PDB file of C-alpha atoms in Angstrom:
ATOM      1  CA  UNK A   1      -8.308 -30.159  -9.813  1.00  0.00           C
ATOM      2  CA  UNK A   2      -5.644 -27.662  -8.966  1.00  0.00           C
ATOM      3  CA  UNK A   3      -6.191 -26.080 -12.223  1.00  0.00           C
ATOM      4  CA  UNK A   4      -9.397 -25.458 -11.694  1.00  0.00           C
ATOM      5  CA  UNK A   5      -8.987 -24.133  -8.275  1.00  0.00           C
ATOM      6  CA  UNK A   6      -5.657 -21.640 -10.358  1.00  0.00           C
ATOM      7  CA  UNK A   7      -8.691 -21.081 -13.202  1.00  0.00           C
ATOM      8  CA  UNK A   8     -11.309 -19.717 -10.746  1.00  0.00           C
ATOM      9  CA  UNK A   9      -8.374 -17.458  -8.388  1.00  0.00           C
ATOM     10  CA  UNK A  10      -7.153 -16.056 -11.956  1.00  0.00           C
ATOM     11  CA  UNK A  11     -10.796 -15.205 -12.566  1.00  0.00           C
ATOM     12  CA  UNK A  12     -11.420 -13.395  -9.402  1.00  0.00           C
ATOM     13  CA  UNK A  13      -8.358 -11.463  -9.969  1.00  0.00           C
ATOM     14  CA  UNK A  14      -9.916 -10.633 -13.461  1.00  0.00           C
ATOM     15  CA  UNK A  15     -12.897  -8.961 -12.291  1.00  0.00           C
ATOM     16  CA  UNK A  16     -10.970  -7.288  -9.542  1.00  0.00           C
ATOM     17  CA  UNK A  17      -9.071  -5.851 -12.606  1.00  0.00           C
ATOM     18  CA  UNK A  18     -11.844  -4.935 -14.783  1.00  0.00           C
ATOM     19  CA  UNK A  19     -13.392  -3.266 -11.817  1.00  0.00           C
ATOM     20  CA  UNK A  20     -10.443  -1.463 -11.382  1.00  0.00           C
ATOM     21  CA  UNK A  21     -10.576  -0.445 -15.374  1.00  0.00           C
ATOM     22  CA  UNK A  22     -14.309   0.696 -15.025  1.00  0.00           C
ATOM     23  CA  UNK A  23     -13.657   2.703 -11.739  1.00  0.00           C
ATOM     24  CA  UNK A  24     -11.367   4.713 -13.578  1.00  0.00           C
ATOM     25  CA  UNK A  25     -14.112   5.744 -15.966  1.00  0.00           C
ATOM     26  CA  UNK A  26     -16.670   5.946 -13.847  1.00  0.00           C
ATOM     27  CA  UNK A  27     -14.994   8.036 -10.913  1.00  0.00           C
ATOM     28  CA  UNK A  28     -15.931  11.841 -10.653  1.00  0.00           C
ATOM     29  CA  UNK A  29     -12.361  13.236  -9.923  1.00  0.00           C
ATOM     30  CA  UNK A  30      -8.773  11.943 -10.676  1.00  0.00           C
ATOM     31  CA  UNK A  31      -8.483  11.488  -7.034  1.00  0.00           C
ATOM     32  CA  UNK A  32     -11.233   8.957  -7.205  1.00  0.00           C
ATOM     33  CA  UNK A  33      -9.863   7.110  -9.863  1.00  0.00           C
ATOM     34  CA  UNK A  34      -6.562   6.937  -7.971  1.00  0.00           C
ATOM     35  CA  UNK A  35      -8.526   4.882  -5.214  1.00  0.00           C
ATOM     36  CA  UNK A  36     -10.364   2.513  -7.207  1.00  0.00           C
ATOM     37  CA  UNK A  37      -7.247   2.243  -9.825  1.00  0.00           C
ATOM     38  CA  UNK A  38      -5.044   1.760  -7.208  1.00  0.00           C
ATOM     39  CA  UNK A  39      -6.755  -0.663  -4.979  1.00  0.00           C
ATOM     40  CA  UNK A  40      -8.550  -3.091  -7.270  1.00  0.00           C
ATOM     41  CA  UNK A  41      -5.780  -3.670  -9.186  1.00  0.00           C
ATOM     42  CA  UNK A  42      -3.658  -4.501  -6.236  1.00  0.00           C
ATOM     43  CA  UNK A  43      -5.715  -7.404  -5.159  1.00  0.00           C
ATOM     44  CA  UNK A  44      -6.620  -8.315  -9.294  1.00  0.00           C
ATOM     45  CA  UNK A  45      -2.798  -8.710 -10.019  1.00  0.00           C
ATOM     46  CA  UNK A  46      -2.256 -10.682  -6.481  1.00  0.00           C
ATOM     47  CA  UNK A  47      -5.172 -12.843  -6.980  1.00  0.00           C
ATOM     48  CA  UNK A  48      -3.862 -13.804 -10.686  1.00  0.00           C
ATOM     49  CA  UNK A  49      -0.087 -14.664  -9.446  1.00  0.00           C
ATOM     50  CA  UNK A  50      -1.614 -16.676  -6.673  1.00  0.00           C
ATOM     51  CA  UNK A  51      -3.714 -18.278  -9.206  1.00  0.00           C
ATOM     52  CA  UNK A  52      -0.591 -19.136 -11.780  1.00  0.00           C
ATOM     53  CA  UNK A  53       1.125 -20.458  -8.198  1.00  0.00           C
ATOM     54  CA  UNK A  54      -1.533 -23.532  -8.407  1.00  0.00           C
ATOM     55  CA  UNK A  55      -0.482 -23.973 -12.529  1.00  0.00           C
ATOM     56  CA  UNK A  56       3.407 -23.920 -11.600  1.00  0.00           C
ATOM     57  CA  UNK A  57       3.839 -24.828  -7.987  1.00  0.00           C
ATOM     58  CA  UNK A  58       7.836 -24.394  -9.451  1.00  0.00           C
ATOM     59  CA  UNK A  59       7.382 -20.745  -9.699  1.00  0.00           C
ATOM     60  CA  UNK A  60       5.490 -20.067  -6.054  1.00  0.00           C
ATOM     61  CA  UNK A  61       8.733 -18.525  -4.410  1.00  0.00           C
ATOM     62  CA  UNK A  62       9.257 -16.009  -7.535  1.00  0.00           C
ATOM     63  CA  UNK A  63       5.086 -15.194  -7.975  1.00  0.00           C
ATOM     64  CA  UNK A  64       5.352 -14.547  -4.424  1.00  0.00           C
ATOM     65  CA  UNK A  65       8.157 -12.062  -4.580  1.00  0.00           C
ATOM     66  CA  UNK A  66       6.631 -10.175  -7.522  1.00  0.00           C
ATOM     67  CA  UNK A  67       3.240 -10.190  -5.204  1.00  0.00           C
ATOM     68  CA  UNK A  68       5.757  -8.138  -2.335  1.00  0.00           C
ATOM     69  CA  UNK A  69       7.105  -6.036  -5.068  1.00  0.00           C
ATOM     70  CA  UNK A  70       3.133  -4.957  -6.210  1.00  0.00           C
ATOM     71  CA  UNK A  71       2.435  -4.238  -2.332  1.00  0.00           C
ATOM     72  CA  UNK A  72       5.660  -2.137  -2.025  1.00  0.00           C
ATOM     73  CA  UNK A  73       5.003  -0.018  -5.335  1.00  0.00           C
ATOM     74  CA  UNK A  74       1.688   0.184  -5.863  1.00  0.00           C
ATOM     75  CA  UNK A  75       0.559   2.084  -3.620  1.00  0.00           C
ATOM     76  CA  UNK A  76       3.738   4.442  -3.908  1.00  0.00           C
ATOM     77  CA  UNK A  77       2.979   5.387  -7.446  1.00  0.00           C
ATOM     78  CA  UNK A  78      -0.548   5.983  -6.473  1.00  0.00           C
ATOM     79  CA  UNK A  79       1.055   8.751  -3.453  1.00  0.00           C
ATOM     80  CA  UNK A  80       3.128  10.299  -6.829  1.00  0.00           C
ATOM     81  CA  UNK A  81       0.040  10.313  -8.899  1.00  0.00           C
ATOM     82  CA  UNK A  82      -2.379  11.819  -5.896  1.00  0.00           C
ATOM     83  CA  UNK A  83       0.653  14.558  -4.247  1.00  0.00           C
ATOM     84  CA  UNK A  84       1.424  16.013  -7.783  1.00  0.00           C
ATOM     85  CA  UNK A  85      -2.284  16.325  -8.534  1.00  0.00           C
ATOM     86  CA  UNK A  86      -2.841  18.012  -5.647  1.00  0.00           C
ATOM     87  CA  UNK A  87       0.189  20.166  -5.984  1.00  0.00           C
ATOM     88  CA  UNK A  88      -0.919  21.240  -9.261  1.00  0.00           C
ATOM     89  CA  UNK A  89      -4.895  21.906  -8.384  1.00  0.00           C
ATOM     90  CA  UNK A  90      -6.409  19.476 -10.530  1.00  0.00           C
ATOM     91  CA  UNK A  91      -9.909  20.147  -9.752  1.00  0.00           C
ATOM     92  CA  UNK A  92     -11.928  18.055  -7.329  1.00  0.00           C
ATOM     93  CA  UNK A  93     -15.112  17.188  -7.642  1.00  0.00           C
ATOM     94  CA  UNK A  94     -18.158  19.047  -6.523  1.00  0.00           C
ATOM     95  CA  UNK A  95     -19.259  16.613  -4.211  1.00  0.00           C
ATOM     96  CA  UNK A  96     -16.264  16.492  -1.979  1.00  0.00           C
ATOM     97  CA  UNK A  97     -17.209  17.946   1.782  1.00  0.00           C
ATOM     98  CA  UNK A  98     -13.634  18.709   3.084  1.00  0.00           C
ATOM     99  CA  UNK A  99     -10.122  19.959   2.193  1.00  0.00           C
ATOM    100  CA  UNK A 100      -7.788  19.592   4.890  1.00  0.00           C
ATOM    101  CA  UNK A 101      -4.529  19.991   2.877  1.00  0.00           C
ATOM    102  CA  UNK A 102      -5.920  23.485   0.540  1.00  0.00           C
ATOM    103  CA  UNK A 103      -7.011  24.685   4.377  1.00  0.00           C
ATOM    104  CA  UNK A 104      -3.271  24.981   5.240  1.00  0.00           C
ATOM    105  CA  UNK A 105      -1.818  25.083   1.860  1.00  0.00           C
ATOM    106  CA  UNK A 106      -3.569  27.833   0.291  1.00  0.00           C
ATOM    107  CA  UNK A 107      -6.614  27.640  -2.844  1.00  0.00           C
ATOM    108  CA  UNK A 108      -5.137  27.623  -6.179  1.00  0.00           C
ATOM    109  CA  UNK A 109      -6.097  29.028  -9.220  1.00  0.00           C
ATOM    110  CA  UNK A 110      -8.028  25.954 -10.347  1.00  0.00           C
ATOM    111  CA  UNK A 111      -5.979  25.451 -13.344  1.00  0.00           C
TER     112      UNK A 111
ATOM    113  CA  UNK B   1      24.558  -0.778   9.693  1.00  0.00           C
ATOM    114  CA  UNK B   2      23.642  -2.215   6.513  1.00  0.00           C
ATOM    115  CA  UNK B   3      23.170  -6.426   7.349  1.00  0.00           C
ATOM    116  CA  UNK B   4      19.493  -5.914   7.148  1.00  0.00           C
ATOM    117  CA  UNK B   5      19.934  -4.785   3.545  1.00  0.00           C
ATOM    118  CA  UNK B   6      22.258  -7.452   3.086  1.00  0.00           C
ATOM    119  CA  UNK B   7      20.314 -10.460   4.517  1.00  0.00           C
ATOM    120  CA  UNK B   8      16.747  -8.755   2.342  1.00  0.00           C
ATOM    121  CA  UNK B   9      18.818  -8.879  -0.931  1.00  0.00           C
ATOM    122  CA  UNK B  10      20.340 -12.896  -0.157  1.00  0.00           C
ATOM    123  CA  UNK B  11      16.541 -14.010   0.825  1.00  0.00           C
ATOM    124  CA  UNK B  12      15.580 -12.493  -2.719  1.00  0.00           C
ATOM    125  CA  UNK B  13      18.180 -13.275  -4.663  1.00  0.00           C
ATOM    126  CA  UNK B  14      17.854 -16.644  -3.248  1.00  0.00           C
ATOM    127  CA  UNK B  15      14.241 -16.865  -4.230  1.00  0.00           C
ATOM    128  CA  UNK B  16      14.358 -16.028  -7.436  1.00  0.00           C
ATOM    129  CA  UNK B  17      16.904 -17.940  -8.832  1.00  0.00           C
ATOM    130  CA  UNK B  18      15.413 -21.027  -6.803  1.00  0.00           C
ATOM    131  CA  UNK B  19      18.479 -22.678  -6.446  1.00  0.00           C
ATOM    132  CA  UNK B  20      21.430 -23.806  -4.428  1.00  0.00           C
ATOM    133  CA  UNK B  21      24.623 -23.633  -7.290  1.00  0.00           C
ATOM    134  CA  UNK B  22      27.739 -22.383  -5.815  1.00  0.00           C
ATOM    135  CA  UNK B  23      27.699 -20.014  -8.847  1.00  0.00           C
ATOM    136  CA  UNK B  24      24.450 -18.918  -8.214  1.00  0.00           C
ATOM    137  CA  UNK B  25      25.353 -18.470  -4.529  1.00  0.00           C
ATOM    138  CA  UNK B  26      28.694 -16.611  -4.802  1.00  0.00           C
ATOM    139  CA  UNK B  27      27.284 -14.355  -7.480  1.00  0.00           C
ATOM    140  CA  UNK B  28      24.854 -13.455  -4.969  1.00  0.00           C
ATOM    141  CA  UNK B  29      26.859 -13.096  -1.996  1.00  0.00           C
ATOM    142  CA  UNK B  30      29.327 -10.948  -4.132  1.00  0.00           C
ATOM    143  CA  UNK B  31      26.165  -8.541  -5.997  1.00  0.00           C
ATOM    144  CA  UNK B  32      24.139  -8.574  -2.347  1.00  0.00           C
ATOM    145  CA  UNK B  33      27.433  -7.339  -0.329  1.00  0.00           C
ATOM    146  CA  UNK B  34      28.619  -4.512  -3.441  1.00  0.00           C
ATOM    147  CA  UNK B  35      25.061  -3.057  -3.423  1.00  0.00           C
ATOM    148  CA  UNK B  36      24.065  -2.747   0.475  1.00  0.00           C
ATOM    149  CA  UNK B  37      27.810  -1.570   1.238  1.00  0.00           C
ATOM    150  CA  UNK B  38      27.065   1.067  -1.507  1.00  0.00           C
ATOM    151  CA  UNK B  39      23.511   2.031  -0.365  1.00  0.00           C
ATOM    152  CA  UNK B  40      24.056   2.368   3.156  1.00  0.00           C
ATOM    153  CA  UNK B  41      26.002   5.121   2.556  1.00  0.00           C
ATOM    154  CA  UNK B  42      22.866   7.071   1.140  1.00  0.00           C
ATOM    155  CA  UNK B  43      20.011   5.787   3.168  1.00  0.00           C
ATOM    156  CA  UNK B  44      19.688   4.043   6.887  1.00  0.00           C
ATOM    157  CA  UNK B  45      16.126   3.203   5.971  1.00  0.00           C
ATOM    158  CA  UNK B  46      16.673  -0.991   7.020  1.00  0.00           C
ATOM    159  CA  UNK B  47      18.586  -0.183  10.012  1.00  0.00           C
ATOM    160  CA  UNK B  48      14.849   0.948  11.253  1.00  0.00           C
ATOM    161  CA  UNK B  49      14.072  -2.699  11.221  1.00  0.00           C
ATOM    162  CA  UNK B  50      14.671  -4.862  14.525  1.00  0.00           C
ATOM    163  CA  UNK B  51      14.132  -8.194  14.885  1.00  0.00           C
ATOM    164  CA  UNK B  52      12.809  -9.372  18.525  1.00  0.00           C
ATOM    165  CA  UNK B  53       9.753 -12.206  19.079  1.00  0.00           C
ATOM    166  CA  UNK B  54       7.553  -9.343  19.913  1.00  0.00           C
ATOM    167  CA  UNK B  55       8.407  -7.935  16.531  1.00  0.00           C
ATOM    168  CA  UNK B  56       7.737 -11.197  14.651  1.00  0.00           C
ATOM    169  CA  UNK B  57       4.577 -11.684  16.615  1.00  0.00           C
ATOM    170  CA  UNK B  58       2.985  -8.149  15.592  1.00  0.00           C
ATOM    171  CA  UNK B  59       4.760  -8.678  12.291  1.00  0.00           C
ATOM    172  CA  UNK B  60       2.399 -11.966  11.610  1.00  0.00           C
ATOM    173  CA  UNK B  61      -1.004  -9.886  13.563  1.00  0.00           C
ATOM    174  CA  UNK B  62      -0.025  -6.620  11.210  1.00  0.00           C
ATOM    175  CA  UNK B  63       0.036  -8.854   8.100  1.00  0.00           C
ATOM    176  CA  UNK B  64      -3.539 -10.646   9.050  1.00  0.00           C
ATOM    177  CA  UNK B  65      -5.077  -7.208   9.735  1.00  0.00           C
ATOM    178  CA  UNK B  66      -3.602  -5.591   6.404  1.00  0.00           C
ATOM    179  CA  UNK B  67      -4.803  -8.786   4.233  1.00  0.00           C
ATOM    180  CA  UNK B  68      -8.445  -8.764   5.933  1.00  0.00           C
ATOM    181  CA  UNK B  69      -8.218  -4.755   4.730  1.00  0.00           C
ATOM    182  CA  UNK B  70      -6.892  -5.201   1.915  1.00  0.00           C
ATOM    183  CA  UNK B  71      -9.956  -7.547   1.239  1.00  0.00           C
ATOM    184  CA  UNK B  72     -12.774  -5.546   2.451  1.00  0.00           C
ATOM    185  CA  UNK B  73     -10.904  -2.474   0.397  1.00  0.00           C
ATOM    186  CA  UNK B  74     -11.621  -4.162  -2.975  1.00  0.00           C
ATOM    187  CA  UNK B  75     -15.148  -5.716  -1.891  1.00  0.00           C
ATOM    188  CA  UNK B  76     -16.046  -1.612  -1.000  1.00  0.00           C
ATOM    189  CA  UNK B  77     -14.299  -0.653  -4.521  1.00  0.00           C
ATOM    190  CA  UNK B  78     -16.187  -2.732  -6.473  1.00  0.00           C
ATOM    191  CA  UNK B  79     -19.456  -2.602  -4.646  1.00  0.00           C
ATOM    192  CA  UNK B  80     -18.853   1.347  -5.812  1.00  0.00           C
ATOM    193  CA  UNK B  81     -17.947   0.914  -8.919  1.00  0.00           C
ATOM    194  CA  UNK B  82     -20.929  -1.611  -9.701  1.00  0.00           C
ATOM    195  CA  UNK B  83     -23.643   0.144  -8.107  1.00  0.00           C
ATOM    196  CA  UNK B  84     -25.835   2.241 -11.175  1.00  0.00           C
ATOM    197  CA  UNK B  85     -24.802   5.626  -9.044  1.00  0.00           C
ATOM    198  CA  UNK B  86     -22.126   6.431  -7.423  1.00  0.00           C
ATOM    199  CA  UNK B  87     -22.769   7.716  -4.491  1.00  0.00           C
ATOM    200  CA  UNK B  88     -19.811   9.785  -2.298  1.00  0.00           C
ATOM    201  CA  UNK B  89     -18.605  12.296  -0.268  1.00  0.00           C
ATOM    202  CA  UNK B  90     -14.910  12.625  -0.261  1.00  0.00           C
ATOM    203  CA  UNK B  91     -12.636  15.070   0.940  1.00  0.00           C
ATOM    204  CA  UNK B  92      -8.809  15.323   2.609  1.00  0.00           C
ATOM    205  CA  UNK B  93      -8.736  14.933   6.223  1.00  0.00           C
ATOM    206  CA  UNK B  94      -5.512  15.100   8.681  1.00  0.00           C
ATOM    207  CA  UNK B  95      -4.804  12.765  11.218  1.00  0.00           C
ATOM    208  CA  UNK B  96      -2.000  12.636  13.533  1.00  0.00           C
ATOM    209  CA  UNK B  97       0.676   9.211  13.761  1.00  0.00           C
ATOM    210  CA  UNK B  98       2.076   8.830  16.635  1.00  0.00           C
ATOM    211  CA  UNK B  99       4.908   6.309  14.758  1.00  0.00           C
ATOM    212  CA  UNK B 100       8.577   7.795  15.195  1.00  0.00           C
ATOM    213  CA  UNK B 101      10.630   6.152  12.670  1.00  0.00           C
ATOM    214  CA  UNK B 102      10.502   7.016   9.015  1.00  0.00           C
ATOM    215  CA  UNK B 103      10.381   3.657   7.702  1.00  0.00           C
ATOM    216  CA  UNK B 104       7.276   3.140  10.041  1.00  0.00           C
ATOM    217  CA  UNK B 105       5.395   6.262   9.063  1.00  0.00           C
ATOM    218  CA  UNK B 106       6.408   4.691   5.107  1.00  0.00           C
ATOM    219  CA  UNK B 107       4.989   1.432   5.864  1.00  0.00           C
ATOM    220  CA  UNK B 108       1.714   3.335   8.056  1.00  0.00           C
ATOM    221  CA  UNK B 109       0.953   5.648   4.568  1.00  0.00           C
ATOM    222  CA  UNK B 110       1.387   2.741   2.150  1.00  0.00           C
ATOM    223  CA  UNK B 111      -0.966   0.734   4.541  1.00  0.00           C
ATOM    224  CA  UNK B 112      -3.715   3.504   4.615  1.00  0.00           C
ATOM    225  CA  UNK B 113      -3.385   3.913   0.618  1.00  0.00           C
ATOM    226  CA  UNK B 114      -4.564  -0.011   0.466  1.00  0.00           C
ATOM    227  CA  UNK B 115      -6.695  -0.013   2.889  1.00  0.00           C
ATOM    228  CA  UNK B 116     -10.710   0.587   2.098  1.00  0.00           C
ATOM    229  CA  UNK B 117     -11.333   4.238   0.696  1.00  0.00           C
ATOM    230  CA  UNK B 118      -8.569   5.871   1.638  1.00  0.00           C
ATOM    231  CA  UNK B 119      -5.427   7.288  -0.397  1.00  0.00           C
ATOM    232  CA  UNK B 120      -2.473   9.258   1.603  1.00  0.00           C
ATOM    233  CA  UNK B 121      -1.983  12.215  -0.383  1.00  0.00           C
ATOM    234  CA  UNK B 122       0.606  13.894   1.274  1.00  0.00           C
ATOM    235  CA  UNK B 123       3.012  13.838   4.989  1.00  0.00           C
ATOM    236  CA  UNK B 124       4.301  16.549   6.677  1.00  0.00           C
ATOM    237  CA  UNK B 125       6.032  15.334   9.781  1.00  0.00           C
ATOM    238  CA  UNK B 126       4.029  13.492  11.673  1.00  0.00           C
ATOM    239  CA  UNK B 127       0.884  14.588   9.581  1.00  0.00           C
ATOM    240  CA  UNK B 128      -0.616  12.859   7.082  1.00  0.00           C
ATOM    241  CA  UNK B 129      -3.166  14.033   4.571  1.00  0.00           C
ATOM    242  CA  UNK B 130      -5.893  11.371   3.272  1.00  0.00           C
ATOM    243  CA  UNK B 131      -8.191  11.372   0.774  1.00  0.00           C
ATOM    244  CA  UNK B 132     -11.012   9.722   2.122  1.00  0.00           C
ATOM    245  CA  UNK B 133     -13.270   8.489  -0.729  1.00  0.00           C
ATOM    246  CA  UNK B 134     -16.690   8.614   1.903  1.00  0.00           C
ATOM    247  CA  UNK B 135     -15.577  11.183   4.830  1.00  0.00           C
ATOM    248  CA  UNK B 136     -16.921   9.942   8.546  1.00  0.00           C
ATOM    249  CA  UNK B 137     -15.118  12.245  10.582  1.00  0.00           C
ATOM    250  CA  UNK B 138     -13.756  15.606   9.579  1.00  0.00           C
ATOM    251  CA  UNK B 139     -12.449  15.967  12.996  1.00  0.00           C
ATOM    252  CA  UNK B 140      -8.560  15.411  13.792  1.00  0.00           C
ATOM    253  CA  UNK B 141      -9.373  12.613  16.184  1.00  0.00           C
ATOM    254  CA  UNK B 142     -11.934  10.744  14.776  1.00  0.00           C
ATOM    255  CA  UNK B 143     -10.270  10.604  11.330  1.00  0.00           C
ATOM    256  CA  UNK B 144      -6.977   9.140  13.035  1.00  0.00           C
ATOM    257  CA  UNK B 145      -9.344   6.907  15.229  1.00  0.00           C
ATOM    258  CA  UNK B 146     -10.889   5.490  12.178  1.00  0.00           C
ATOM    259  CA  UNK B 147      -8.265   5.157   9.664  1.00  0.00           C
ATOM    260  CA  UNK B 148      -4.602   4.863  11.324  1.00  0.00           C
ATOM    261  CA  UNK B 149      -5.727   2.883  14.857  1.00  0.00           C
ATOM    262  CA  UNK B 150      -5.635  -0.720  13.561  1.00  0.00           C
ATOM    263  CA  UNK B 151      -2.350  -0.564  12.045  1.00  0.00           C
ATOM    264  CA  UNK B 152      -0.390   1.829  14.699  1.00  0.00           C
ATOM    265  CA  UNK B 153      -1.222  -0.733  17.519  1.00  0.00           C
ATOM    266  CA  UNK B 154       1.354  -3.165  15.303  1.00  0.00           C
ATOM    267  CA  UNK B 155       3.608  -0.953  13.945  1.00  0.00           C
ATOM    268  CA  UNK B 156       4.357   1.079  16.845  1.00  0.00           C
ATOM    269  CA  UNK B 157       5.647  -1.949  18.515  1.00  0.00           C
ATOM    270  CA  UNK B 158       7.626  -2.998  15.256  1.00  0.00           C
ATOM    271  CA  UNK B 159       8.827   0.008  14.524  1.00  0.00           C
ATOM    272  CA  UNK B 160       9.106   2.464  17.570  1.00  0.00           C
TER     273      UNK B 160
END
């Protein structure tokens, strides 16, 4: 019964991940695709560790550590990822309605 | 001080070596006291952390708010992502934290970046730049009303 319970968590996760995968496609700009990469996976990967907790109840206290160390880095990387595009002017898309950061910053050169 | 750092690296060393050996233990004790006696000299980011029963009590509300976000985040992604056309407004908005400590303003950014359709882009004292993936307020204000308010209740009583 518990395995089921694990089977249907670990599927959850799975769609969390593929709509994490298709976001990235689908998103107009790469600061989009940070925001659906970033936060779908987050809760895809969690769901599937607490899913393998209900297959090997021995490895809860580990799964649970590795589910801290996703909530400490993940959304770190996606800060790198979003400050460097920004940084660099990576283009936005046309439908975006306010720049705060270019206001004080300066426009680029759109390169 | 570095015990914080010391008693984080036990607890996980601990954990993930599920087990009780006296080698396992010493090898611990001995790694966990080298590393925080050598990091401490670089960075006082743990010594931000107190432990009171106030803290512990926000800590557990904090954690129940984040999870229900971090929900609702994901539900909004894929909702998005699903729907046949994507429909959005972003932009970058500033809002204002009224959070002190570093490690609090750390924990307040990586909060916002998981929460639902937001991303911190970048911080410049206590500024913080969001990319907001539908904008709802462009003002100052509103955009710290409706993005940082839920968690700075918690965190400005764990952190200061």
């Amino acid at each position: 019964m518990s395995e089921l319970i694990g089977s249907i968590i670990v599927l959850a996760g799975a769609v969390f991940l593929f709509a994490a995968g298709l976001g990235v496609l689908r998103m107009p700009d790469s600061y989009n695709r940070i925001q659906t990469g970033t936060k779908a996976s987050t809760l895809g990967t969690i769901l599937v560790l607490l899913g393998l907790c209900l297959f090997h109840p021995e490895w809860t206290g580990k799964l649970l550590l590795l589910v801290l160390f996703v909530l400490m880095t993940n959304p770190v990387s996606s800060h790198a990822l979003a400050r460097a595009s920004h940084a660099r002017h990576v283009p936005r898309t046309e439908k975006t309605v306010v720049d705060r950061l270019e206001e004080i910053e300066g426009p680029g050169d759109g390169a | 001080m570095a015990l914080n750092l010391w008693v984080t690296l036990i607890a996980v060393w601990l954990i993930a070596n599920a087990s009780l050996d006296t080698q396992v233990v010493v090898t611990g004790l001995v790694l966990a006291t080298l590393i925080s006696l050598a990091l401490s000299r670089f960075s006082n980011a743990y010594a931000d952390i107190r432990v009171t029963p106030q803290v512990l009590i926000h800590s557990g509300l904090y954690l129940l708010v984040f999870a229900q976000e971090l929900v609702r985040a994901n539900l909004h992604v894929a909702r998005l992502v699903f729907s046949p056309r994507i429909d959005i407004h972003p932009g970058i908005v500033e809002i204002k934290t009224r959070l002190r400590s570093r490690t609090g303003r750390m924990v307040l950014a990586n909060s916002i970046t998981l929460t639902p359709g937001t991303l911190v882009v970048d911080i410049d004292g206590d500024s913080l730049f969001v990319h907001w993936i539908d904008v709802e307020a462009e003002d100052l204000e509103g955009a710290t009303r409706a993005i940082a308010e839920r968690f700075e209740r918690h965190l400005s009583v764990i952190y200061g």
